[in-house]
Amino acid sequence: MATLSVLKDNNSVIHLKQNHLGGWIIAIIGIGICYLPQIEPGDGGVWIVYFVGGVFAITGFLAAFYRLEVCLDLLQRKYRVVKGFWPNPQRYTGSFDDIEGLWFRKEWKTSGGKDRSKYLVWQTCLKFDFDRYPVCLYESRDESQALAYFENRARQLKVETFDHTGNSVKQRDWNKLDEPVSTQLPNIQYQAVDVSNPPQGLVLKKESGALSYVLPEPGLNGASIAGCLFGLPFFVMGIFSILISIGLHEKLGWNINVSGSMLVAFILGIIFVTVGGFIIKFSIDYAFTKYQFSFYSDKFTYSTFIYDRMSEEKRFPHSHIEEFDLRDSTEKQRQSRYRIGGMEVSRYEKSDKQELYIRTNTEVVKLKQLKIDMGQFLRNVFYQNLEKELFSQRR
């Protein structure tokens, strides 16, 4: 699904229409491919060229002649939808009472790279009663941007609103989209935990006025060593190119035949040293990086420490937090191939960890991918600490 083009968007009318330019471009490319064999007679395999060109041309014409138009009258609360192929697309009209809901959902799409990895897009869709599938109004790979669009449309349309991004569908009131998590606490399910006994892998850190848990540094493990080994050849080749370009090999008595531009060799050497050095430094830094989750009476902080020195800290006042929860990883999913009985089977591998995230009224922040027991523990500590502070304030 592609984002619909905006023809009109104000306080009275929202008019969206599908852009046909991409379809025409694909069709023209297909026609051009079919014309290639006419330039020079081909051999017996020329049908492959015609087949590929025909597929492009047919796909492009289908996209170019498909009509999708949505017009929403906010004052009279009526809609008009045009959907189907030219010259006889279907036309639907009705009131906003016939709209089943405004959806916010996520969808995995396959990239065009060799690894065939999947990336995630966030969509805002309208579900009409006449159609089995919702109409996608907008999609983006930026979750914060997509969520802002969804909430803006929800306030404009004032229809039932649903969140389809989790394991289960959540209904959200359009007039309560920016409520802080403290007001939602009675409807949030969590388990009481012993805050002094975190799961294995988290370390309790005693601080005045805060409950803090540290995810220790991994040390020189397989990932950091592999990163160093990957960056080392670039770094060594860069150093060697720089030494050759400045003529140091002659002073050292090395018998090396050198040809080509020394300036180019020097520039390439600098590039290789920079790339290799960055990879090595990043791998070593990763080995000595730890993360801290701190729960205060009025805020939550997430800090990153490298070599025991704070490199980044994010602060989230409770009044700004609208959601503190876990979800499946939103990073890329990579395709793995297996051979079973002479047949190749492919599947997309999901992470065995869950993503801890915070949603505020302006952004969605991915904190860290954690093992399930760690993530559940931190989530329970957050809501348990919040309820405790609210109870103290009421008293």
Coordinates of C-alpha atoms in Angstrom, one line a residue:
M1 CA 0.0 0.0 0.0
A2 CA 1.2 3.5 -0.8
T3 CA 0.4 6.8 0.9
L4 CA -2.5 8.6 -0.8
S5 CA -1.9 12.0 -2.2
V6 CA -3.6 14.9 -0.5
L7 CA -5.8 17.0 -2.7
K8 CA -7.5 18.9 0.1
D9 CA -7.1 18.8 3.9
N10 CA -8.7 21.4 6.1
N11 CA -11.3 21.7 8.9
S12 CA -14.2 20.8 6.6
V13 CA -12.9 18.4 3.9
I14 CA -10.3 15.7 3.7
H15 CA -9.8 14.6 0.0
L16 CA -7.2 11.9 -0.8
K17 CA -6.4 10.2 -4.1
Q18 CA -4.0 7.6 -5.3
N19 CA -1.0 8.8 -7.3
H20 CA -0.8 7.1 -10.8
L21 CA 2.6 8.3 -11.8
G22 CA 4.4 5.2 -10.5
G23 CA 2.2 2.9 -12.6
W24 CA 2.8 4.9 -15.8
I25 CA 6.6 4.8 -15.2
I26 CA 6.5 1.0 -14.8
A27 CA 4.4 0.6 -17.9
I28 CA 6.8 2.8 -20.0
I29 CA 9.8 0.7 -18.7
G30 CA 8.0 -2.5 -19.7
I31 CA 7.3 -1.1 -23.2
G32 CA 11.0 -0.1 -23.5
I33 CA 12.1 -3.6 -22.5
C34 CA 9.9 -5.1 -25.2
Y35 CA 11.4 -2.8 -27.8
L36 CA 15.0 -3.8 -27.0
P37 CA 15.0 -7.0 -29.2
Q38 CA 13.9 -4.8 -32.2
I39 CA 17.2 -2.9 -32.1
E40 CA 19.3 -6.0 -32.8
P41 CA 17.9 -9.4 -33.6
G42 CA 18.3 -11.8 -30.7
D43 CA 18.7 -15.5 -30.4
G44 CA 16.1 -18.1 -29.4
G45 CA 16.0 -16.8 -25.8
V46 CA 14.5 -13.4 -26.8
W47 CA 11.1 -14.5 -25.5
I48 CA 12.5 -14.0 -21.9
V49 CA 12.9 -10.3 -22.7
Y50 CA 9.4 -10.0 -24.1
F51 CA 8.0 -11.9 -21.0
V52 CA 9.8 -9.6 -18.5
G53 CA 8.7 -6.5 -20.5
G54 CA 5.2 -7.7 -20.7
V55 CA 5.0 -8.3 -17.0
F56 CA 6.3 -4.8 -16.3
A57 CA 3.9 -3.3 -18.9
I58 CA 0.8 -5.1 -17.6
T59 CA 1.6 -4.4 -13.9
G60 CA 2.2 -0.7 -14.7
F61 CA -1.1 -0.3 -16.7
L62 CA -3.1 -2.1 -13.9
A63 CA -1.6 0.4 -11.3
A64 CA -2.2 3.3 -13.7
F65 CA -5.8 2.5 -14.4
Y66 CA -6.7 1.6 -10.8
R67 CA -8.7 4.3 -9.1
L68 CA -8.7 4.9 -5.3
E69 CA -10.2 8.2 -4.0
V70 CA -11.4 9.0 -0.5
C71 CA -13.4 12.2 0.3
L72 CA -14.4 12.8 3.9
D73 CA -16.9 15.7 4.7
L74 CA -16.1 16.6 8.3
L75 CA -19.0 19.0 8.7
Q76 CA -21.8 16.7 7.4
R77 CA -19.9 13.6 8.5
K78 CA -20.3 11.8 5.2
Y79 CA -17.8 10.0 3.0
R80 CA -17.4 9.2 -0.7
V81 CA -15.1 6.4 -1.9
V82 CA -14.2 5.6 -5.5
K83 CA -12.5 2.2 -5.8
G84 CA -11.8 0.0 -8.9
F85 CA -10.5 0.1 -12.4
W86 CA -11.1 2.8 -15.0
P87 CA -13.5 3.4 -16.8
N88 CA -16.0 1.8 -14.4
P89 CA -14.8 2.0 -10.8
Q90 CA -17.2 1.3 -7.9
R91 CA -18.6 4.3 -6.0
Y92 CA -19.6 4.2 -2.3
T93 CA -21.2 6.8 -0.1
G94 CA -22.4 6.8 3.5
S95 CA -22.1 8.5 6.8
F96 CA -19.3 8.3 9.4
D97 CA -21.6 5.9 11.4
D98 CA -20.9 3.4 8.7
I99 CA -17.1 3.6 9.2
E100 CA -16.0 0.6 11.4
G101 CA -13.0 2.4 12.7
L102 CA -9.7 4.1 12.2
W103 CA -6.8 1.6 12.5
F104 CA -3.1 2.1 13.4
R105 CA -1.2 -1.0 12.4
K106 CA 2.2 -2.3 11.4
E107 CA 3.1 -4.4 8.3
W108 CA 6.3 -6.2 7.4
K109 CA 7.6 -5.6 3.8
T110 CA 10.4 -7.3 2.0
S111 CA 13.4 -5.3 0.9
G112 CA 15.0 -5.7 -2.5
G113 CA 18.5 -6.7 -1.2
K114 CA 20.2 -10.0 -1.6
D115 CA 19.5 -10.9 2.1
R116 CA 15.8 -10.4 1.5
S117 CA 15.4 -8.9 4.9
K118 CA 12.0 -7.5 6.0
Y119 CA 11.4 -3.9 7.3
L120 CA 8.5 -2.5 9.2
V121 CA 6.1 0.2 8.1
W122 CA 3.4 1.9 10.2
Q123 CA 0.0 2.5 8.6
T124 CA -3.1 4.5 9.3
C125 CA -6.2 2.8 7.7
L126 CA -9.9 3.4 7.5
K127 CA -12.1 0.3 7.7
F128 CA -15.4 0.8 5.9
D129 CA -18.4 -1.5 6.3
F130 CA -18.7 -2.1 2.5
D131 CA -15.1 -3.5 2.2
R132 CA -13.4 -6.5 3.6
Y133 CA -10.0 -4.8 3.7
P134 CA -9.2 -1.4 5.2
V135 CA -8.1 1.5 3.0
C136 CA -4.6 2.7 3.8
L137 CA -4.5 6.5 4.1
Y138 CA -0.8 6.9 5.1
E139 CA 2.2 4.8 5.8
S140 CA 5.7 5.5 7.0
R141 CA 8.8 3.8 8.3
D142 CA 9.1 6.5 11.0
E143 CA 6.8 5.3 13.8
S144 CA 6.6 8.7 15.6
Q145 CA 5.6 10.4 12.3
A146 CA 3.0 7.7 11.5
L147 CA 1.5 7.9 15.0
A148 CA 1.3 11.7 14.9
Y149 CA -0.7 11.3 11.6
F150 CA -3.0 8.7 13.1
E151 CA -3.8 10.8 16.2
N152 CA -4.4 13.9 14.0
R153 CA -6.8 12.0 11.8
A154 CA -8.6 10.5 14.9
R155 CA -9.3 13.9 16.3
Q156 CA -10.6 15.1 12.9
L157 CA -12.9 12.1 12.2
K158 CA -14.0 11.4 15.7
V159 CA -14.8 7.7 14.9
E160 CA -13.9 4.6 16.8
T161 CA -10.1 4.1 17.0
F162 CA -8.1 0.9 17.2
D163 CA -4.5 0.0 17.7
H164 CA -3.6 -3.2 15.8
T165 CA 0.2 -3.1 16.5
G166 CA 0.2 -5.5 19.4
N167 CA -0.7 -9.1 19.9
S168 CA -4.3 -8.1 20.5
V169 CA -6.4 -5.2 19.3
K170 CA -6.7 -2.2 21.6
Q171 CA -9.5 0.3 21.4
R172 CA -8.4 3.8 22.0
D173 CA -10.7 6.8 22.6
W174 CA -9.9 9.6 20.2
N175 CA -10.5 12.2 22.9
K176 CA -8.1 10.5 25.3
L177 CA -5.1 9.9 23.0
D178 CA -2.7 12.1 25.0
E179 CA -3.6 11.0 28.5
P180 CA -0.6 10.3 30.7
V181 CA -0.1 6.7 31.9
S182 CA -1.0 7.7 35.5
T183 CA -4.7 8.3 34.5
Q184 CA -4.7 4.9 32.7
L185 CA -3.3 3.0 35.6
P186 CA -6.7 1.4 36.8
N187 CA -7.0 -0.3 33.4
I188 CA -3.4 -1.6 33.2
Q189 CA -2.7 -5.1 34.2
Y190 CA 0.6 -5.8 35.9
Q191 CA 2.0 -8.2 38.5
A192 CA 3.5 -7.2 41.9
V193 CA 7.2 -8.1 42.1
D194 CA 10.0 -8.1 44.6
V195 CA 12.0 -5.0 43.5
S196 CA 15.1 -6.2 45.5
N197 CA 15.2 -9.5 43.6
P198 CA 15.7 -8.8 39.8
P199 CA 16.0 -11.6 37.3
Q200 CA 19.4 -12.9 36.4
G201 CA 21.2 -10.4 34.1
L202 CA 19.9 -7.3 35.9
V203 CA 21.8 -5.8 38.9
L204 CA 20.1 -3.6 41.5
K205 CA 22.0 -0.4 42.1
K206 CA 21.3 1.5 45.3
E207 CA 20.7 5.2 44.7
S208 CA 19.0 7.8 46.9
G209 CA 15.5 8.6 45.7
A210 CA 15.4 6.0 42.9
L211 CA 15.2 2.3 42.1
S212 CA 17.9 1.6 39.5
Y213 CA 18.7 -1.5 37.6
V214 CA 21.9 -2.0 35.5
L215 CA 22.3 -4.3 32.5
P216 CA 26.0 -5.0 32.8
E217 CA 28.6 -4.7 30.1
P218 CA 29.0 -7.9 28.0
G219 CA 32.8 -7.8 27.9
L220 CA 34.9 -9.1 25.1
N221 CA 32.5 -11.7 23.7
G222 CA 32.1 -13.3 20.3
A223 CA 30.2 -10.3 18.8
S224 CA 32.9 -7.7 19.8
I225 CA 35.8 -10.0 18.7
A226 CA 34.1 -10.7 15.4
G227 CA 33.6 -6.9 14.9
C228 CA 37.3 -6.2 15.6
L229 CA 38.4 -9.0 13.2
F230 CA 36.1 -7.5 10.5
G231 CA 37.5 -4.0 10.9
L232 CA 41.2 -5.0 11.2
P233 CA 41.8 -5.8 7.5
F234 CA 40.5 -2.3 6.5
F235 CA 42.6 -0.6 9.1
V236 CA 45.8 -2.5 8.1
M237 CA 45.2 -1.9 4.3
G238 CA 44.7 1.8 5.1
I239 CA 48.0 2.0 7.0
F240 CA 49.9 0.2 4.3
S241 CA 48.5 2.5 1.6
I242 CA 49.4 5.6 3.6
L243 CA 53.0 4.3 4.1
I244 CA 53.4 3.5 0.4
S245 CA 52.0 6.9 -0.7
I246 CA 54.4 8.9 1.4
G247 CA 57.4 6.8 0.3
L248 CA 58.2 5.4 3.7
H249 CA 58.7 1.9 2.1
E250 CA 61.9 3.3 0.4
K251 CA 63.3 4.6 3.7
L252 CA 62.6 1.2 5.3
G253 CA 64.3 -0.6 2.4
W254 CA 61.3 -2.5 1.3
N255 CA 61.6 -3.7 -2.3
I256 CA 58.1 -2.9 -3.6
N257 CA 57.2 -1.9 -7.2
V258 CA 54.7 1.0 -6.9
S259 CA 52.6 2.4 -9.8
G260 CA 49.7 4.7 -10.1
S261 CA 48.8 8.0 -8.3
M262 CA 50.2 8.4 -4.8
L263 CA 47.5 11.0 -4.1
V264 CA 44.8 8.5 -4.8
A265 CA 46.6 5.9 -2.7
F266 CA 46.9 8.4 0.2
I267 CA 43.1 9.3 0.0
L268 CA 42.1 5.6 -0.1
G269 CA 44.4 4.9 2.8
I270 CA 42.7 7.6 4.9
I271 CA 39.3 6.2 4.0
F272 CA 40.3 2.6 4.9
V273 CA 41.9 3.6 8.2
T274 CA 38.8 5.7 9.1
V275 CA 36.3 2.9 8.3
G276 CA 38.4 0.2 9.9
G277 CA 39.2 2.2 13.0
F278 CA 35.5 3.1 13.5
I279 CA 34.5 -0.6 13.2
I280 CA 37.1 -1.6 15.8
K281 CA 36.3 1.2 18.2
F282 CA 32.6 0.5 17.9
S283 CA 33.2 -3.2 18.7
I284 CA 35.4 -2.4 21.7
D285 CA 33.0 0.2 23.0
Y286 CA 30.1 -2.3 22.7
A287 CA 32.0 -4.7 24.9
F288 CA 32.2 -2.1 27.7
T289 CA 28.8 -0.5 27.4
K290 CA 26.1 -0.9 30.1
Y291 CA 22.6 0.4 30.4
Q292 CA 20.7 1.7 33.5
F293 CA 17.0 1.9 34.1
S294 CA 16.1 4.3 36.9
F295 CA 12.6 4.7 38.5
Y296 CA 12.0 8.0 40.3
S297 CA 8.9 9.3 42.0
D298 CA 8.1 11.7 39.1
K299 CA 10.1 10.4 36.1
F300 CA 11.9 7.5 34.5
T301 CA 15.4 7.7 33.1
Y302 CA 17.3 5.5 30.7
S303 CA 21.1 5.9 30.7
T304 CA 24.0 4.5 28.6
F305 CA 27.4 4.2 30.1
I306 CA 30.6 3.5 28.2
Y307 CA 33.7 2.7 30.3
D308 CA 31.7 3.7 33.3
R309 CA 31.2 7.2 32.0
M310 CA 27.7 8.4 31.0
S311 CA 27.4 8.9 27.3
E312 CA 23.6 9.4 27.0
E313 CA 20.6 9.9 29.2
K314 CA 16.9 10.1 28.3
R315 CA 14.5 11.5 30.9
F316 CA 10.7 10.8 30.7
P317 CA 8.5 12.6 33.2
H318 CA 5.5 10.6 34.2
S319 CA 3.2 13.3 32.9
H320 CA 4.6 12.8 29.4
I321 CA 4.5 9.0 29.3
E322 CA 1.4 7.6 27.6
E323 CA 2.6 4.0 27.3
F324 CA 5.4 1.9 28.9
D325 CA 5.3 -1.6 27.5
L326 CA 6.9 -4.6 25.7
R327 CA 6.4 -5.7 22.1
D328 CA 8.0 -7.9 19.5
S329 CA 11.2 -6.6 17.9
T330 CA 10.7 -4.0 15.3
E331 CA 14.2 -4.4 13.8
K332 CA 14.7 -6.1 10.4
Q333 CA 13.8 -9.8 10.1
R334 CA 16.3 -11.8 8.0
Q335 CA 15.5 -14.7 5.8
S336 CA 17.1 -18.0 6.5
R337 CA 17.3 -20.9 4.0
Y338 CA 17.3 -24.6 4.9
R339 CA 17.5 -27.7 2.8
I340 CA 15.1 -30.5 3.7
G341 CA 15.1 -33.6 1.5
G342 CA 16.6 -31.8 -1.4
M343 CA 14.1 -28.9 -1.2
E344 CA 15.1 -25.4 -0.1
V345 CA 12.8 -23.9 2.6
S346 CA 13.1 -20.3 3.6
R347 CA 11.6 -18.5 6.6
Y348 CA 12.1 -15.2 8.4
E349 CA 13.7 -15.4 11.8
K350 CA 12.2 -13.4 14.7
S351 CA 14.2 -12.2 17.6
D352 CA 14.0 -14.2 20.8
K353 CA 14.0 -10.9 22.7
Q354 CA 11.3 -8.3 23.3
E355 CA 11.6 -4.6 22.8
L356 CA 11.0 -2.3 25.8
Y357 CA 9.6 1.0 24.6
I358 CA 8.0 4.3 25.8
R359 CA 5.4 6.3 23.9
T360 CA 5.0 10.0 24.7
N361 CA 2.8 12.7 23.2
T362 CA 5.6 13.5 20.7
E363 CA 7.6 10.3 20.0
V364 CA 8.0 6.6 20.4
V365 CA 11.4 5.7 22.0
K366 CA 12.8 2.1 21.7
L367 CA 14.8 1.6 24.9
K368 CA 16.4 -1.8 24.6
Q369 CA 15.8 -5.4 23.4
L370 CA 15.7 -7.6 26.5
K371 CA 15.0 -11.2 27.4
I372 CA 11.4 -11.7 28.2
D373 CA 11.8 -12.1 32.0
M374 CA 13.9 -8.9 32.2
G375 CA 11.5 -6.8 30.2
Q376 CA 8.4 -8.1 32.2
F377 CA 10.2 -7.3 35.4
L378 CA 11.1 -3.7 34.4
R379 CA 7.5 -3.1 33.2
N380 CA 6.0 -4.4 36.5
V381 CA 8.5 -2.3 38.5
F382 CA 7.5 0.8 36.5
Y383 CA 3.7 0.4 37.2
Q384 CA 4.2 -0.8 40.7
N385 CA 6.4 2.3 41.5
L386 CA 3.9 4.6 39.8
E387 CA 1.0 3.2 41.8
K388 CA 3.0 3.6 45.0
E389 CA 3.7 7.2 44.3
L390 CA 0.1 8.0 43.3
F391 CA -1.1 6.4 46.6
S392 CA 1.4 8.5 48.6
Q393 CA 0.2 11.7 46.9
R394 CA -3.4 10.9 47.6
R395 CA -2.6 10.3 51.3

